[in-house]
GROMACS .gro file of C-alpha atoms in nm:
model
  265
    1UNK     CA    1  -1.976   0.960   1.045
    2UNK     CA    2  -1.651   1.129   1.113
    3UNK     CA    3  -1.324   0.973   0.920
    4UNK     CA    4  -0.938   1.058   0.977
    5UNK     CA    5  -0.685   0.986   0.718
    6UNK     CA    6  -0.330   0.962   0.789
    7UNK     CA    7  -0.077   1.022   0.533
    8UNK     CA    8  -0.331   1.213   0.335
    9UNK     CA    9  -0.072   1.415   0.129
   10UNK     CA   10   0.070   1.054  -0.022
   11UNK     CA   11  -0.055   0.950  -0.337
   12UNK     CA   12  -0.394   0.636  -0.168
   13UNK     CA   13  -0.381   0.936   0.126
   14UNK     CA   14  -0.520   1.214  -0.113
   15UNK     CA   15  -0.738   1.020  -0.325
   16UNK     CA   16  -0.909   0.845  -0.014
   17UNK     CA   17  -0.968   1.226   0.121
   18UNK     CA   18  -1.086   1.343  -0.205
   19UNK     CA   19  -1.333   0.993  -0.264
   20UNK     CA   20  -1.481   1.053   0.120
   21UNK     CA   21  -1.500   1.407   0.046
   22UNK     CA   22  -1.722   1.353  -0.305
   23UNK     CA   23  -1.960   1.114  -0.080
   24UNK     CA   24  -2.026   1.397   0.150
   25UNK     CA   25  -1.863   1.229   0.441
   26UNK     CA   26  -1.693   1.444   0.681
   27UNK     CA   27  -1.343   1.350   0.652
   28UNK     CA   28  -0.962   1.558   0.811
   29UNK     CA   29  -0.677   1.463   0.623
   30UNK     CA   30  -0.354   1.466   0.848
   31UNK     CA   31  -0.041   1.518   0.666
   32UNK     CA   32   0.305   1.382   0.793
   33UNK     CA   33   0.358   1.741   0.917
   34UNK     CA   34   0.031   1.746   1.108
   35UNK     CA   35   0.065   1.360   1.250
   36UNK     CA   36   0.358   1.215   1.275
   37UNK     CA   37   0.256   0.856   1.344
   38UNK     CA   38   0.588   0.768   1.523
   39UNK     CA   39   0.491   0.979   1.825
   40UNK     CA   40   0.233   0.776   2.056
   41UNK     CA   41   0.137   1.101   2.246
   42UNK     CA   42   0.053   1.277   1.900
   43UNK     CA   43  -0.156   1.027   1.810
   44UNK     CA   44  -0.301   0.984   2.151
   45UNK     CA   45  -0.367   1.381   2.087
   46UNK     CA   46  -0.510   1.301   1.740
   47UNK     CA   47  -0.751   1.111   1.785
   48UNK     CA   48  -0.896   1.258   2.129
   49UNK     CA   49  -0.930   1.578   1.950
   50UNK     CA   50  -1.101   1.449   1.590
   51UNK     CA   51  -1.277   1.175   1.787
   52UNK     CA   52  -1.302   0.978   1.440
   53UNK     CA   53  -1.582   0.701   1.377
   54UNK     CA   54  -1.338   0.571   1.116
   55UNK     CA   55  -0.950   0.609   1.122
   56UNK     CA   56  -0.777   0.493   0.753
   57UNK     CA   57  -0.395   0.502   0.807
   58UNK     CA   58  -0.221   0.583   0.457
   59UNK     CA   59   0.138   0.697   0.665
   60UNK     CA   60   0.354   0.472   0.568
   61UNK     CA   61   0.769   0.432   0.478
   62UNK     CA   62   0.749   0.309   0.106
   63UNK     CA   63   1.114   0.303   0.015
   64UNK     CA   64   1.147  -0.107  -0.027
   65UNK     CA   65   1.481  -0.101  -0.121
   66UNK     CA   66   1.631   0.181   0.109
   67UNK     CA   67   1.436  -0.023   0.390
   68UNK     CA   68   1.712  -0.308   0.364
   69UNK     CA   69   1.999  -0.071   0.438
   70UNK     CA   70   1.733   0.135   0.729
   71UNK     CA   71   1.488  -0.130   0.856
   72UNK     CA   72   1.446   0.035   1.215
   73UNK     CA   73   1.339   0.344   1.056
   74UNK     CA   74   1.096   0.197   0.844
   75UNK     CA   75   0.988  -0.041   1.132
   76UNK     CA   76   0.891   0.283   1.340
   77UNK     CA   77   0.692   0.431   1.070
   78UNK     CA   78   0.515   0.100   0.934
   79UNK     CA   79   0.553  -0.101   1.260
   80UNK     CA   80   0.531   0.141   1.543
   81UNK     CA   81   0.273   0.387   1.367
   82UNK     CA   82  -0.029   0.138   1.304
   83UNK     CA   83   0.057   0.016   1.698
   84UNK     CA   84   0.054   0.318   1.863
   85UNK     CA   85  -0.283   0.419   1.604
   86UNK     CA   86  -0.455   0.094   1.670
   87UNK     CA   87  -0.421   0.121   2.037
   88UNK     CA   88  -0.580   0.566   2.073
   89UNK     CA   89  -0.873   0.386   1.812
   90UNK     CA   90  -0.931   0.129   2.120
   91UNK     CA   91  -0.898   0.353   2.372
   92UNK     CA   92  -1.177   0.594   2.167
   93UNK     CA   93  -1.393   0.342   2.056
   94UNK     CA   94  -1.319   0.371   1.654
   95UNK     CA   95  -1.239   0.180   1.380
   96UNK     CA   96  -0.952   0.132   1.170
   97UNK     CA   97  -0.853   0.049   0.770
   98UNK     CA   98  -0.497  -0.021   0.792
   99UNK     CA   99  -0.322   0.016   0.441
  100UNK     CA  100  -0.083  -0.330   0.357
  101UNK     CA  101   0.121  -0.438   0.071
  102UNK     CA  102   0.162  -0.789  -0.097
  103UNK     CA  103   0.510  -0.749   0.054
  104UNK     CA  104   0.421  -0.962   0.343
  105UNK     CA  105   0.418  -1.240   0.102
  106UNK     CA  106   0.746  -1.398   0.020
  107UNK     CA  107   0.683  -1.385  -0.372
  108UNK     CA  108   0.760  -1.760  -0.467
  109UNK     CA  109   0.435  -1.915  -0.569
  110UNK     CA  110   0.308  -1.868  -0.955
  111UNK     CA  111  -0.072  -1.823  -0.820
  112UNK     CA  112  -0.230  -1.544  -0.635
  113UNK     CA  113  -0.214  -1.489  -0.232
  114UNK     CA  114  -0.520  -1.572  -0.087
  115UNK     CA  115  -0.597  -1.359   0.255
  116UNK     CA  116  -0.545  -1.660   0.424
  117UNK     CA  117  -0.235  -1.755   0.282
  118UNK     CA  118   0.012  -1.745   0.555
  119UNK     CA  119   0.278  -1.393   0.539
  120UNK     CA  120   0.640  -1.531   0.491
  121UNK     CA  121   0.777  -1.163   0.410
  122UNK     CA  122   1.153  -1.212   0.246
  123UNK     CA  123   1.227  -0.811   0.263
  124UNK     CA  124   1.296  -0.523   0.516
  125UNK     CA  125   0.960  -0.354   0.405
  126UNK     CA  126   0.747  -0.675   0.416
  127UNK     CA  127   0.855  -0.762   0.711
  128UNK     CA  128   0.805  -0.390   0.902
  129UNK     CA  129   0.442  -0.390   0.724
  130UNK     CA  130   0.346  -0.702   0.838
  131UNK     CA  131   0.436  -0.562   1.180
  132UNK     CA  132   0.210  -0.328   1.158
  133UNK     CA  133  -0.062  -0.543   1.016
  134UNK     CA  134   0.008  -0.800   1.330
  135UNK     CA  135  -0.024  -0.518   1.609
  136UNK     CA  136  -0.350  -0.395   1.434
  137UNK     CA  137  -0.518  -0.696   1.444
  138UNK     CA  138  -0.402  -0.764   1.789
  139UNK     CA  139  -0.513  -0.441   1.937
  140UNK     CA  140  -0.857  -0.402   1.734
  141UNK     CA  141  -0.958  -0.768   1.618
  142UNK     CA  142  -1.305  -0.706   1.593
  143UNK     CA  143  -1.272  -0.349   1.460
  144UNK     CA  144  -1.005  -0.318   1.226
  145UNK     CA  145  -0.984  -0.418   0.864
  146UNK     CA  146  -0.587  -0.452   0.714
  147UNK     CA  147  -0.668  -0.373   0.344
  148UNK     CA  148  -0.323  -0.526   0.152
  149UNK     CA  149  -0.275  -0.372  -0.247
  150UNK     CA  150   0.009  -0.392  -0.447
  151UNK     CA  151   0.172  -0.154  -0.721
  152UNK     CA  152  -0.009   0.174  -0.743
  153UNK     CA  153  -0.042   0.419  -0.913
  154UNK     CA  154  -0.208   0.753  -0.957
  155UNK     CA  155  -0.317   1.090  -0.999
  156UNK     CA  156  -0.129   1.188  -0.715
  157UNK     CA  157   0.288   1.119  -0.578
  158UNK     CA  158   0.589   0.909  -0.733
  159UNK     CA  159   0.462   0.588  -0.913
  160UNK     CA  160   0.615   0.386  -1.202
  161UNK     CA  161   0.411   0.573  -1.452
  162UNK     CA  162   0.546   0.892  -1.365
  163UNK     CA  163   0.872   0.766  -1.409
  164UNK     CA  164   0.838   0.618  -1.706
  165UNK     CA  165   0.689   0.940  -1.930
  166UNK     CA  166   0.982   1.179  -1.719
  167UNK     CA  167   1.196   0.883  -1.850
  168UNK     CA  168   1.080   0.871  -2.186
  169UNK     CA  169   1.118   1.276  -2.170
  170UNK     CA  170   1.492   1.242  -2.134
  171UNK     CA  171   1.619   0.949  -2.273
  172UNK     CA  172   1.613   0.744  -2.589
  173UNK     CA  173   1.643   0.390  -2.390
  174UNK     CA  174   1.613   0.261  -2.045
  175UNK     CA  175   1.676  -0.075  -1.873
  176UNK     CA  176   1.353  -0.246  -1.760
  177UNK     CA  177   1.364  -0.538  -1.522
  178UNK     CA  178   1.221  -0.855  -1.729
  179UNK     CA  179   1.126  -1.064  -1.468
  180UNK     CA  180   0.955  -0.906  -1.199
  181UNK     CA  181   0.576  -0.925  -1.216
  182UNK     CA  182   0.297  -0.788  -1.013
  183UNK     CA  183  -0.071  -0.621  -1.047
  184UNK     CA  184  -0.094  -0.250  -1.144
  185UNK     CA  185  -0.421  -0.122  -0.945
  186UNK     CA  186  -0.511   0.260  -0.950
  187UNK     CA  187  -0.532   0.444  -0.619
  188UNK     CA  188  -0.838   0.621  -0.646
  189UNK     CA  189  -1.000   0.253  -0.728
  190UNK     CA  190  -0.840   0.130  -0.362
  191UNK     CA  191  -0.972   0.448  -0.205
  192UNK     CA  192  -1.373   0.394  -0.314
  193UNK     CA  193  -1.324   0.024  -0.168
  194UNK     CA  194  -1.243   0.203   0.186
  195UNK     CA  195  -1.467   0.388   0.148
  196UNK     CA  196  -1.729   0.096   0.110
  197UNK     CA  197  -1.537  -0.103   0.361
  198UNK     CA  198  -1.520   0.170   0.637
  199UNK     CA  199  -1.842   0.169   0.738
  200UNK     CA  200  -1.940  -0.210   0.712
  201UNK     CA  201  -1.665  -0.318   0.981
  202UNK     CA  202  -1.767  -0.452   1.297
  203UNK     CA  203  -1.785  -0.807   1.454
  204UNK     CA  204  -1.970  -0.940   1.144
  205UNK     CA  205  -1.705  -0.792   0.912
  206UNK     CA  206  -1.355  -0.751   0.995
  207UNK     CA  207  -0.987  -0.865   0.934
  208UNK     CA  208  -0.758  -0.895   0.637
  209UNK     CA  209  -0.922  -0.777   0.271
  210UNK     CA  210  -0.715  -0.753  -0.082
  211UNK     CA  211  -0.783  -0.496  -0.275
  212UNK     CA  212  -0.648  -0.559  -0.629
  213UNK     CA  213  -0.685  -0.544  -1.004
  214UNK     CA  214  -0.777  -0.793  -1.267
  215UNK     CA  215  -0.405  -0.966  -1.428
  216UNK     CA  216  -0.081  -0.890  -1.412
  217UNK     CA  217   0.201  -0.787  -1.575
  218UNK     CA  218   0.586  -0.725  -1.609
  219UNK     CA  219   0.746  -0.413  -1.564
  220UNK     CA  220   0.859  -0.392  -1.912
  221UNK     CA  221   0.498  -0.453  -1.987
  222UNK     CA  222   0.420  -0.204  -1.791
  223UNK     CA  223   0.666   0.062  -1.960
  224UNK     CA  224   0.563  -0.016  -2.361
  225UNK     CA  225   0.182   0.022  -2.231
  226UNK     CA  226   0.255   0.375  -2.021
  227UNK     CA  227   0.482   0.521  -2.347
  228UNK     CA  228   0.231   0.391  -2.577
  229UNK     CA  229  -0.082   0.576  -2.390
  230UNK     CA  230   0.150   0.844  -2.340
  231UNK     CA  231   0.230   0.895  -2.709
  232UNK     CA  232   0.559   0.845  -2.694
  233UNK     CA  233   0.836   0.603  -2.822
  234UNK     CA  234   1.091   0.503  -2.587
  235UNK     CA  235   1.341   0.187  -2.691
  236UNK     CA  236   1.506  -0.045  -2.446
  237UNK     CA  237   1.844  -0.198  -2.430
  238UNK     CA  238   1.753  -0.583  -2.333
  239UNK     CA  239   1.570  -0.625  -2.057
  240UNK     CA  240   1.698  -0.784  -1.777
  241UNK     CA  241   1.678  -0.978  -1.513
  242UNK     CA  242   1.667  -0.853  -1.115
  243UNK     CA  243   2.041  -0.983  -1.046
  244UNK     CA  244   2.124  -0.781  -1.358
  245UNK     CA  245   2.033  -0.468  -1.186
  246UNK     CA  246   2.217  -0.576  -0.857
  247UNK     CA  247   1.820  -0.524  -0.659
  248UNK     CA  248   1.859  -0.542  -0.334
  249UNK     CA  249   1.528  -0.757  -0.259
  250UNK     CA  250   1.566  -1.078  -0.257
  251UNK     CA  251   1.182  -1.173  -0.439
  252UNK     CA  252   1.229  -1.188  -0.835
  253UNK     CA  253   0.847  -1.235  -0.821
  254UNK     CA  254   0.631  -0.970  -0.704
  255UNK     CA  255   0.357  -1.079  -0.450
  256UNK     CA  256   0.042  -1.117  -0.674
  257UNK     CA  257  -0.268  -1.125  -0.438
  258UNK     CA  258  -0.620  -1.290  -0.453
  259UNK     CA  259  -0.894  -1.071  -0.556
  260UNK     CA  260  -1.093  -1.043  -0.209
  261UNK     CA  261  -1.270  -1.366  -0.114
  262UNK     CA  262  -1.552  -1.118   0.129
  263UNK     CA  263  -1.822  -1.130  -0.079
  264UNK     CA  264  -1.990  -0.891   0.146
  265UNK     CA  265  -1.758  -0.614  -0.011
   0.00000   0.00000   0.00000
């Protein structure tokens, strides 16, 4: 089974090339420089010339908040990109595992997202992913999986760990947010359940999937856990609240999704 990865120098990109890779799987790993997902003919081009089984599209514009001062851009990357990808896997008869966020959820309810629950995104990059996860299913509806995950992080990129420890590096304090909450999941865990998905999709298995960890927790749980494991200490003025940092998106609480109701997975 031949698989293509797109965005496979990001952070979920590299690990799902390096999980595919372990299983023996022949697997090309197209970097924003090789693929730019924007460009319909490049992906036309793409895919003719890999001629994937499986395509798992990791491109993606990840800057929520500069997406509310620059939504067209990220609309072309997370809008346009799965489009134009969904519609050369059609034409070439392969599947795709298109990469979500809890984003597409508005953040208001105090329970997990179920798949089902219906997307009511309140920000720029919600709403451009859940573009993308709309033109997927259209295009491929018996063929395409949308797999939504929340706050990653990883061996690989720019994640919330990584800023913490260069934080805790530099400074003696640092304002936390208080009140925004969520579900820390590790990237290479989200790139072995592609990897299990991939090949199980079909007419019998398809659609929208969470991938997720167990709990959840603040971001200034999240910061005494990372300096902790890290070894450091790092004290905090008191933490605040989202208006108190002047955030730009307008959800206090993170998305937290359902753990994946396919018990097939």
């Amino acid at each position: 089974m031949r698989w293509l990865v797109t965005g496979a120098a990001g952070m979920l990109g590299r690990d799902t090339v390096a999980e595919l890779a372990r299983r023996g799987e022949d697997v090309t790993g197209l970097d924003r420089a090789a693929l730019d997902v924007t460009r319909p003919g490049a992906v036309e081009d793409a895919v003719a010339a890999h001629r994937p089984d499986l395509v798992v599209n990791c491109a993606a514009y990840t800057a929520v908040d500069a997406a509310e001062h620059d939504e067209p851009r990220a609309l072309r990357v997370n809008g346009d990109g799965p489009a134009h990808l969904a519609r050369a896997c059609a034409r070439h008869d392969a599947r795709l595992v298109h990469v979500s966020t809890d984003y597409v959820f508005p953040g208001t309810a105090r329970t997990p997202y179920p798949e089902d629950a219906p997307p009511a995104p309140r920000t720029a990059y919600g709403r451009t992913k859940l573009a993308g996860e709309r033109a997927v299913l259209t295009a491929l509806p018996d063929a395409c999986a949308v797999v939504r995950t929340a706050w990653l992080y990883g061996a690989h990129g720019s994640s919330f760990v990584r800023t913490v420890l260069g934080l805790e590096r530099r400074r003696d304090t640092v304002d936390v947010v208080a009140d925004q909450r969520g579900q820390p999941i590790w990237s290479a865990d989200v790139a072995a359940r592609i990897a299990d998905l991939g090949p199980r999709l079909g007419p019998a298995l398809h659609g929208v999937f969470h991938a997720t960890a167990a709990g959840e927790a603040s971001c200034g749980e999240r910061q005494h856990v990372v300096v902790a494991v890290g070894g450091g200490q790092l004290g905090h003025d008191p933490l605040g609240g989202l208006e108190q940092f002047r955030d730009p998106r307008p959800n206090r609480w993170k998305p937290a999704l359902a753990s994946s109701s396919r018990r097939t997975w």
